[in-house]
């Protein structure tokens, strides 16, 4: 039971700070605009709503999405429709955040089983709710799928491991149900039955192991029934290149410690070093849990964490095999950092339980300070990317509405995809008129490979970023088409993020804004260049005297089974 002492109360306040901060950033930058696979969720939901045949609805719920079956995502989307009468992707994002909070609840309960203080749990919250996970946090489908499967997996291992206790015998039945949901949430959910069987084997629970194996076989047969290999014509990984695969695994497991904000040259080396350390930790921890004899309750706690590590490790191997062909840098991107983050948390939980009592208090204090710095660093290091992601979603919607004119105009698709209000709504009429601009803005443009790169230097000039859309956008307009591109901001030195004007007033000194105009997904033609500056809710259009000729590149679209 929580004791209301001053120390515990202050600790509880600290625990809620990263939750509140994440909520504030989410409220500002989350936007209900579909991105990539979000369209698949929309299309499947439309089919489910249009058919009156119950069996067809269930078939669509369990249908394949690439190599996944995304039952949880589709149920959440369906629930969202009945709640709001449309598909609100922010609800799916919230589902992902709730999954992260669910992971925290399970780890907090474990810390109580270890008889650890509430102070020792503070670093866990600051580490898990960090902003390097932004790509999943602000992407509806990815959030509920990628965070959801991790929460369900950890929940299954929790229920399964602690169902050995007499007072928790019913946990076993619940673990089977949650195993089914986990397998049908994401493809790496098929790891759950395997690791679960190993947990029961180590605990020597023969009867439960037999039941688990039978249930797992039924679940896996159901998953693979009618399963088709993903038609995606992606690059294939060279499985004989063990050096590349090894480096990829190290990077994937160590990517939570990211120095790219300071130097991209050492990013991969640091991640590989951390990943190697984590693998050695996993091996030693597994040896201790499986082969050493010690207090049964502590061993069960450790076994639960070992099961979580096994899931993370096997999933990381799968990521390396599936994605390293795109370049080893891909493995260090935001989308996959959650697995390294979970590993870091488990390492901390094991360390805090095994450290001597004499230095535990100081260790916790250092860990709290380090976790707070880690969380703050993740915000400033990923701020530009979070902001760019928001602006990219807006310009994607513009492309659908006005460039390609492919935005749903009627029917169930229109109901499911309502346009989000954007800064350009009031500019539409003005965008069609190319006026000479007396106040020109300096910029440079250079053709690079399959794109044009336009840079707008600012040389330390501050910009008010109170509004999420604040910044520069590039307009390119031909006789037939008009496109808007977002720009990526670069701060005027790392210290700009630490200045009071930014932390308190959202005024950031900018080095430059950079926009990339790709030649794919655009019609060929001669385009006139313009700029939009958005600040404090005010939007100004500046037409330049420059034109560019674009010859569209036909990009090979990945094949899909949805």
XYZ file of C-alpha atoms in Angstrom:
562
model
C 0.000 0.000 0.000
C 1.180 3.503 -0.842
C 2.376 5.415 2.228
C 1.724 9.152 2.108
C 5.126 10.398 3.186
C 6.723 13.529 1.751
C 9.340 11.430 -0.054
C 6.761 9.097 -1.605
C 4.475 11.975 -2.589
C 7.309 13.802 -4.337
C 8.248 10.542 -6.073
C 4.665 10.081 -7.279
C 4.675 13.641 -8.647
C 7.921 12.933 -10.495
C 6.431 9.754 -11.957
C 3.508 11.682 -13.433
C 5.665 14.436 -14.968
C 6.707 12.466 -18.104
C 3.096 11.331 -18.535
C 1.924 14.947 -18.498
C 4.728 16.101 -20.810
C 3.912 13.369 -23.321
C 0.256 14.388 -23.138
C 1.119 18.033 -23.865
C 3.310 17.172 -26.858
C 0.722 14.680 -28.114
C -2.069 17.248 -27.906
C -0.002 19.700 -29.934
C 1.409 17.475 -32.674
C -0.957 14.515 -33.070
C -3.155 14.965 -36.140
C -5.987 12.904 -37.601
C -4.568 12.484 -41.104
C -3.915 8.992 -42.524
C -0.374 7.962 -43.325
C 0.690 4.932 -45.372
C -0.892 1.839 -43.756
C -3.571 3.990 -42.100
C -5.308 3.910 -45.480
C -5.474 0.119 -45.213
C -7.274 0.451 -41.883
C -9.697 2.899 -43.463
C -10.361 0.629 -46.453
C -10.900 -2.501 -44.364
C -13.198 -0.658 -41.957
C -15.219 0.605 -44.918
C -15.689 -2.954 -46.183
C -16.716 -4.125 -42.708
C -19.324 -1.388 -42.462
C -20.676 -1.966 -45.958
C -21.304 -5.686 -45.579
C -24.249 -7.070 -43.619
C -22.837 -10.603 -43.577
C -21.495 -11.338 -40.094
C -19.082 -14.011 -41.316
C -17.615 -11.536 -43.817
C -17.075 -8.981 -41.037
C -15.124 -11.552 -39.004
C -13.155 -12.581 -42.077
C -12.106 -8.971 -42.600
C -11.216 -8.593 -38.905
C -8.797 -11.506 -39.103
C -7.594 -10.943 -42.683
C -3.910 -10.607 -43.457
C -2.077 -7.279 -43.621
C 1.311 -7.925 -45.213
C 2.795 -10.566 -42.874
C 0.553 -9.517 -39.972
C -2.968 -10.096 -38.761
C -3.908 -6.860 -37.033
C -7.005 -7.794 -35.055
C -6.433 -5.324 -32.206
C -5.906 -2.421 -34.620
C -9.090 -3.196 -36.543
C -11.200 -3.657 -33.397
C -9.930 -0.312 -32.097
C -10.756 1.360 -35.431
C -14.228 -0.189 -35.381
C -14.766 0.992 -31.805
C -13.597 4.480 -32.821
C -16.178 4.609 -35.614
C -19.057 3.681 -33.324
C -17.848 6.196 -30.769
C -17.298 9.171 -33.104
C -19.027 8.219 -36.348
C -15.713 8.442 -38.218
C -12.203 6.994 -38.122
C -10.250 9.142 -35.696
C -6.616 8.056 -35.926
C -5.730 9.989 -32.791
C -7.739 7.419 -30.832
C -5.502 4.686 -32.258
C -2.476 6.727 -31.214
C -3.944 7.045 -27.723
C -4.410 3.286 -27.715
C -0.679 2.963 -28.285
C 0.093 5.388 -25.466
C -2.265 3.473 -23.160
C -0.288 0.349 -24.049
C 2.893 2.086 -22.851
C 1.116 3.032 -19.621
C -0.019 -0.589 -19.283
C 3.617 -1.698 -19.537
C 4.453 0.742 -16.743
C 1.714 -0.721 -14.530
C 3.089 -4.248 -15.003
C 6.671 -3.189 -14.311
C 5.547 -1.221 -11.254
C 3.802 -4.291 -9.870
C 6.999 -6.243 -10.476
C 9.032 -3.644 -8.591
C 6.692 -4.137 -5.632
C 7.291 -7.901 -5.848
C 11.006 -7.079 -5.634
C 10.170 -4.950 -2.550
C 11.643 -1.895 -4.216
C 10.716 1.658 -3.214
C 8.573 3.926 -5.369
C 11.651 6.115 -5.832
C 13.385 3.284 -7.687
C 10.567 3.233 -10.250
C 10.970 6.881 -11.327
C 13.692 6.137 -13.924
C 11.492 3.492 -15.578
C 8.788 6.052 -16.395
C 11.204 8.668 -17.731
C 12.972 6.064 -19.876
C 9.863 4.454 -21.381
C 7.928 7.653 -22.122
C 10.737 9.219 -24.108
C 10.293 11.134 -27.355
C 12.618 9.059 -29.515
C 9.563 6.802 -30.019
C 7.782 9.610 -31.884
C 7.310 7.753 -35.171
C 5.068 5.157 -33.542
C 3.460 7.605 -31.108
C 2.171 9.875 -33.911
C 1.160 7.147 -36.368
C -2.273 5.641 -35.753
C -1.837 2.108 -37.042
C 1.802 1.720 -35.980
C 1.084 2.987 -32.471
C -1.657 0.514 -31.591
C 0.093 -2.373 -33.362
C 3.709 -1.934 -32.289
C 3.100 -0.749 -28.737
C 0.023 -2.951 -28.356
C 1.796 -6.218 -29.145
C 4.556 -5.413 -26.633
C 2.044 -4.644 -23.874
C 0.032 -7.800 -24.569
C 3.208 -9.914 -24.687
C 4.446 -8.579 -21.351
C 0.953 -9.083 -19.915
C 0.899 -12.719 -21.114
C 4.277 -13.448 -19.537
C 3.166 -11.738 -16.327
C -0.045 -13.783 -16.120
C 1.719 -16.998 -17.102
C 4.701 -16.662 -14.775
C 2.757 -15.657 -11.683
C -0.105 -18.107 -12.227
C 2.214 -20.506 -10.392
C 1.053 -18.813 -7.187
C -2.022 -20.395 -5.604
C -3.826 -17.059 -5.264
C -3.335 -16.364 -8.984
C -4.223 -19.723 -10.561
C -6.864 -18.128 -12.802
C -4.114 -16.083 -14.434
C -3.298 -19.130 -16.555
C -6.632 -19.107 -18.419
C -6.329 -15.369 -19.011
C -2.800 -15.829 -20.355
C -4.106 -18.158 -23.081
C -6.751 -15.638 -24.129
C -4.230 -12.793 -24.219
C -1.809 -15.020 -26.132
C -4.455 -15.395 -28.839
C -4.934 -11.618 -29.025
C -1.167 -11.029 -29.078
C -0.582 -13.445 -31.961
C -3.317 -11.688 -33.937
C -2.006 -8.189 -33.140
C 1.326 -8.332 -34.976
C 3.388 -11.045 -36.631
C 6.009 -11.082 -33.871
C 3.185 -12.183 -31.588
C 3.864 -15.735 -32.767
C 6.895 -15.616 -30.462
C 4.576 -15.561 -27.425
C 3.581 -19.279 -27.512
C 7.225 -20.358 -27.880
C 8.578 -18.257 -25.014
C 5.517 -19.080 -22.906
C 6.252 -22.804 -23.273
C 9.837 -22.217 -22.127
C 8.576 -20.338 -19.045
C 6.370 -23.288 -18.042
C 9.181 -25.733 -18.793
C 11.585 -23.854 -16.505
C 8.900 -23.748 -13.809
C 8.359 -27.516 -14.320
C 4.581 -27.154 -14.633
C 3.929 -30.215 -16.792
C 0.122 -30.094 -16.747
C -0.013 -26.404 -17.662
C 2.725 -26.919 -20.253
C 0.649 -29.604 -21.977
C -2.441 -27.366 -22.018
C -0.364 -24.404 -23.227
C 1.153 -26.396 -26.093
C -2.272 -27.640 -27.262
C -3.729 -24.108 -27.062
C -0.679 -22.660 -28.828
C -0.942 -25.173 -31.673
C -4.596 -24.226 -32.187
C -3.746 -20.507 -32.099
C -0.823 -20.842 -34.527
C -2.812 -23.043 -36.929
C -5.535 -20.371 -36.871
C -2.933 -17.684 -37.595
C -1.367 -19.519 -40.533
C -4.651 -20.805 -41.984
C -4.920 -19.313 -45.474
C -1.694 -17.378 -44.827
C -0.006 -15.999 -47.927
C 3.553 -14.831 -48.238
C 3.715 -11.047 -48.326
C 3.778 -9.942 -51.989
C 5.924 -6.919 -51.152
C 8.771 -6.793 -53.671
C 11.285 -5.530 -51.107
C 15.021 -5.940 -51.078
C 16.159 -9.257 -49.663
C 18.690 -9.527 -46.854
C 21.833 -11.535 -47.482
C 21.561 -14.134 -44.710
C 25.114 -15.329 -45.366
C 26.562 -11.939 -44.398
C 26.954 -12.719 -40.692
C 29.021 -9.591 -40.072
C 26.199 -7.349 -41.309
C 23.573 -9.331 -39.405
C 25.615 -9.139 -36.212
C 26.131 -5.398 -36.532
C 22.432 -4.990 -37.300
C 21.454 -6.856 -34.142
C 23.799 -4.756 -32.023
C 22.396 -1.533 -33.520
C 18.775 -2.608 -33.019
C 19.272 -3.556 -29.370
C 21.432 -0.511 -28.576
C 19.580 2.187 -30.524
C 17.942 3.681 -27.415
C 21.300 5.298 -26.597
C 21.458 7.707 -29.518
C 24.176 10.300 -30.047
C 23.077 11.389 -33.525
C 21.965 14.782 -32.180
C 25.628 15.576 -31.538
C 27.348 13.496 -34.195
C 25.917 11.091 -36.740
C 29.397 9.667 -37.241
C 29.399 7.956 -33.837
C 25.711 7.038 -33.730
C 26.058 3.512 -35.115
C 29.289 2.784 -33.227
C 27.712 3.793 -29.911
C 24.527 1.814 -30.614
C 26.577 -1.261 -31.541
C 28.612 -0.983 -28.337
C 25.477 -0.681 -26.209
C 23.812 -3.509 -28.144
C 26.800 -5.801 -27.542
C 26.650 -4.967 -23.839
C 22.933 -5.797 -23.725
C 23.482 -9.141 -25.464
C 26.157 -10.078 -22.891
C 23.737 -9.025 -20.158
C 20.995 -11.218 -21.656
C 23.300 -14.257 -21.753
C 24.489 -13.841 -18.160
C 20.977 -13.145 -16.885
C 19.586 -16.187 -18.715
C 22.309 -18.383 -17.183
C 21.449 -17.119 -13.720
C 17.708 -17.689 -14.062
C 17.847 -21.089 -15.751
C 20.751 -22.784 -14.004
C 21.217 -21.160 -10.587
C 19.097 -21.999 -7.560
C 17.938 -19.119 -5.380
C 14.813 -17.710 -3.699
C 11.825 -19.036 -5.672
C 9.855 -15.777 -5.593
C 12.813 -13.735 -6.807
C 13.517 -16.368 -9.449
C 9.944 -16.097 -10.766
C 10.313 -12.317 -10.941
C 13.542 -12.767 -12.877
C 11.944 -15.406 -15.101
C 9.231 -12.933 -16.075
C 11.879 -10.394 -17.107
C 13.852 -13.073 -18.939
C 10.736 -13.970 -20.945
C 10.350 -10.308 -21.906
C 14.014 -10.194 -22.953
C 13.566 -13.340 -25.046
C 10.669 -11.714 -26.901
C 12.696 -8.533 -27.472
C 15.741 -10.489 -28.621
C 13.884 -12.726 -31.078
C 11.901 -9.764 -32.421
C 15.139 -7.823 -32.917
C 16.571 -10.702 -34.938
C 13.436 -10.616 -37.091
C 13.796 -6.867 -37.622
C 17.414 -7.308 -38.701
C 16.536 -10.052 -41.179
C 13.591 -8.108 -42.603
C 15.042 -4.588 -42.703
C 18.864 -4.577 -42.796
C 18.783 -4.721 -46.611
C 17.575 -1.084 -46.513
C 20.783 -0.077 -44.752
C 21.965 -0.584 -41.211
C 20.972 3.019 -40.375
C 17.321 2.002 -40.804
C 17.604 -0.243 -37.744
C 18.404 2.770 -35.547
C 15.322 4.745 -36.577
C 12.517 5.732 -34.239
C 10.167 2.924 -35.273
C 12.365 0.188 -33.770
C 13.757 1.976 -30.693
C 11.009 0.629 -28.427
C 12.738 -2.763 -28.229
C 16.037 -1.253 -27.156
C 14.160 0.942 -24.673
C 12.470 -2.097 -23.097
C 15.869 -3.804 -22.844
C 17.329 -0.755 -21.088
C 14.462 -0.764 -18.574
C 14.841 -4.484 -17.835
C 18.597 -4.017 -17.347
C 17.855 -1.280 -14.829
C 15.263 -3.402 -12.983
C 17.708 -6.302 -12.713
C 20.537 -4.007 -11.624
C 18.490 -2.291 -8.914
C 17.458 -5.656 -7.490
C 21.016 -7.027 -7.380
C 22.921 -3.982 -6.218
C 24.125 -3.803 -2.634
C 22.005 -1.989 -0.055
C 24.890 0.298 0.897
C 25.022 1.980 -2.497
C 21.438 1.406 -3.647
C 20.201 4.816 -2.503
C 22.954 6.666 -4.379
C 22.489 4.430 -7.403
C 18.779 5.309 -7.519
C 19.551 9.024 -7.253
C 22.029 8.794 -10.127
C 19.536 6.725 -12.150
C 16.765 9.286 -11.575
C 19.005 12.132 -12.698
C 20.218 10.160 -15.704
C 16.667 9.156 -16.724
C 15.432 12.761 -16.503
C 18.355 13.920 -18.670
C 17.665 11.020 -21.065
C 14.012 12.035 -21.399
C 14.790 15.724 -21.898
C 17.535 14.890 -24.392
C 15.085 12.730 -26.344
C 12.776 15.743 -26.658
C 15.307 18.263 -27.947
C 17.044 15.645 -30.142
C 13.780 14.668 -31.830
C 11.914 17.997 -31.693
C 12.604 18.854 -35.335
C 11.504 15.387 -36.464
C 8.286 15.514 -34.439
C 7.457 18.923 -35.870
C 8.342 17.859 -39.410
C 6.152 14.762 -39.093
C 3.165 16.969 -38.192
C 3.792 19.321 -41.132
C 4.344 16.397 -43.486
C 0.914 15.022 -42.573
C -0.672 18.395 -43.389
C 1.022 18.610 -46.778
C 0.077 14.972 -47.501
C -3.539 15.948 -46.971
C -3.063 18.975 -49.256
C -1.695 16.673 -51.955
C -4.764 14.472 -51.712
C -7.164 17.405 -51.652
C -5.694 19.784 -54.227
C -2.726 18.219 -56.043
C -4.041 14.779 -56.969
C -7.674 15.617 -56.176
C -8.093 12.084 -54.868
C -9.671 12.988 -51.525
C -12.926 11.062 -50.905
C -15.884 13.259 -51.798
C -18.813 11.042 -50.822
C -19.864 7.700 -49.411
C -18.402 5.722 -46.540
C -14.835 6.765 -47.400
C -15.724 10.421 -46.918
C -17.343 9.599 -43.583
C -14.257 7.710 -42.417
C -11.770 10.303 -43.657
C -12.924 13.759 -42.711
C -10.446 16.506 -43.666
C -8.499 18.041 -40.818
C -8.464 21.826 -40.603
C -5.122 23.130 -41.808
C -3.324 26.460 -42.077
C -3.645 26.435 -45.871
C -7.466 26.375 -45.859
C -7.572 30.183 -45.882
C -4.836 30.411 -48.524
C -6.403 28.324 -51.276
C -7.681 31.271 -53.311
C -4.386 33.149 -52.949
C -2.325 30.099 -53.944
C -3.936 30.194 -57.355
C -2.697 33.740 -58.027
C 1.038 34.129 -58.640
C 1.769 37.715 -57.640
C 5.132 39.471 -57.672
C 6.504 39.725 -54.153
C 8.383 42.842 -53.127
C 9.723 41.330 -49.891
C 11.815 38.475 -51.256
C 13.212 35.723 -49.053
C 16.736 34.475 -49.664
C 17.089 30.804 -50.488
C 19.228 28.372 -52.440
C 18.053 25.423 -54.504
C 20.130 22.524 -55.744
C 19.274 19.415 -57.712
C 20.476 16.278 -55.934
C 19.939 12.825 -57.439
C 16.173 12.288 -57.520
C 15.164 15.491 -55.716
C 15.613 19.236 -55.392
C 16.859 20.578 -52.047
C 15.766 24.109 -51.148
C 17.452 25.801 -48.182
C 16.200 28.994 -46.518
C 19.002 30.420 -44.312
C 17.985 32.225 -41.127
C 21.380 32.814 -39.483
C 20.046 32.727 -35.942
C 16.798 34.603 -36.439
C 14.184 33.387 -33.940
C 10.795 32.091 -34.966
C 7.734 31.632 -32.780
C 6.843 27.934 -32.715
C 3.767 28.180 -30.509
C 1.641 26.868 -33.380
C 2.538 23.363 -34.594
C 2.380 24.465 -38.247
C 4.858 27.329 -37.740
C 7.758 27.405 -40.200
C 8.364 27.561 -43.939
C 6.693 25.595 -46.711
C 7.655 25.424 -50.361
C 5.046 25.835 -53.100
C 5.646 24.520 -56.587
C 2.973 25.391 -59.148
C 2.548 24.445 -62.786
C -0.367 25.188 -65.105
C -2.089 21.975 -64.042
C -0.827 21.180 -60.549
C 0.163 22.718 -57.245
C 2.097 21.055 -54.412
C 3.197 22.131 -50.947
C 6.259 20.685 -49.206
C 7.197 21.024 -45.533
C 10.663 22.091 -44.439
C 12.885 20.627 -41.758
C 14.191 23.160 -39.259
C 17.757 23.201 -37.999
C 18.385 25.100 -34.790
C 21.139 27.713 -34.558
C 23.428 25.469 -32.532
C 22.548 22.897 -29.878
C 22.420 25.566 -27.152
C 19.394 27.174 -28.832
C 17.234 24.407 -27.345
C 18.465 25.230 -23.838
C 17.695 28.930 -23.954
C 14.848 30.294 -21.885
C 13.208 31.840 -24.960
C 12.635 28.344 -26.369
C 11.849 26.420 -23.177
C 9.353 28.970 -21.891
C 8.278 31.049 -24.899
C 8.592 28.660 -27.890
C 11.019 31.098 -29.563
C 13.762 29.088 -31.262
C 16.794 30.534 -33.046
C 17.021 28.925 -36.481
C 20.044 28.193 -38.639
C 17.994 27.204 -41.698
C 14.883 25.523 -43.052
C 15.414 22.752 -45.607
C 12.761 21.325 -47.925
C 13.231 18.303 -50.173
C 11.165 18.129 -53.364
C 11.250 14.529 -54.535
C 10.673 13.777 -58.210
C 8.546 10.765 -57.380
C 4.844 11.087 -56.569
C 4.654 14.259 -58.675
C 3.606 15.028 -62.240
C 6.236 16.135 -64.759
C 6.196 19.809 -65.738
C 7.620 23.296 -65.338
C 6.968 24.601 -61.824
C 7.077 28.109 -60.383
C 8.584 28.251 -56.870
C 6.868 30.023 -53.983
C 7.266 30.061 -50.218
C 4.812 30.169 -47.323
C 5.847 31.478 -43.939
C 3.582 30.510 -41.058
C 4.056 32.098 -37.640
C 1.701 32.952 -34.780
C -1.249 31.836 -36.910
C -0.368 34.313 -39.681
C 0.493 32.969 -43.128
C 2.321 34.884 -45.846
C 2.957 33.816 -49.444
C 6.150 34.816 -51.272
C 6.492 34.030 -54.984
C 10.007 33.860 -56.371
C 11.157 34.558 -59.941
C 12.513 31.029 -60.363
C 11.125 27.976 -62.132
C 12.288 24.376 -62.117
C 11.704 21.613 -64.654
C 10.753 18.305 -63.081
C 10.772 15.008 -64.911
C 8.787 12.648 -62.737
C 10.405 9.412 -61.638
C 8.179 6.349 -61.572
C 8.718 4.895 -58.141
C 8.061 1.170 -57.772
C 5.174 0.808 -55.353
C 5.389 -2.113 -52.932
C 2.918 -4.886 -53.638
C 0.241 -5.335 -51.015
C -2.230 -7.972 -49.900
C -4.763 -5.548 -48.470
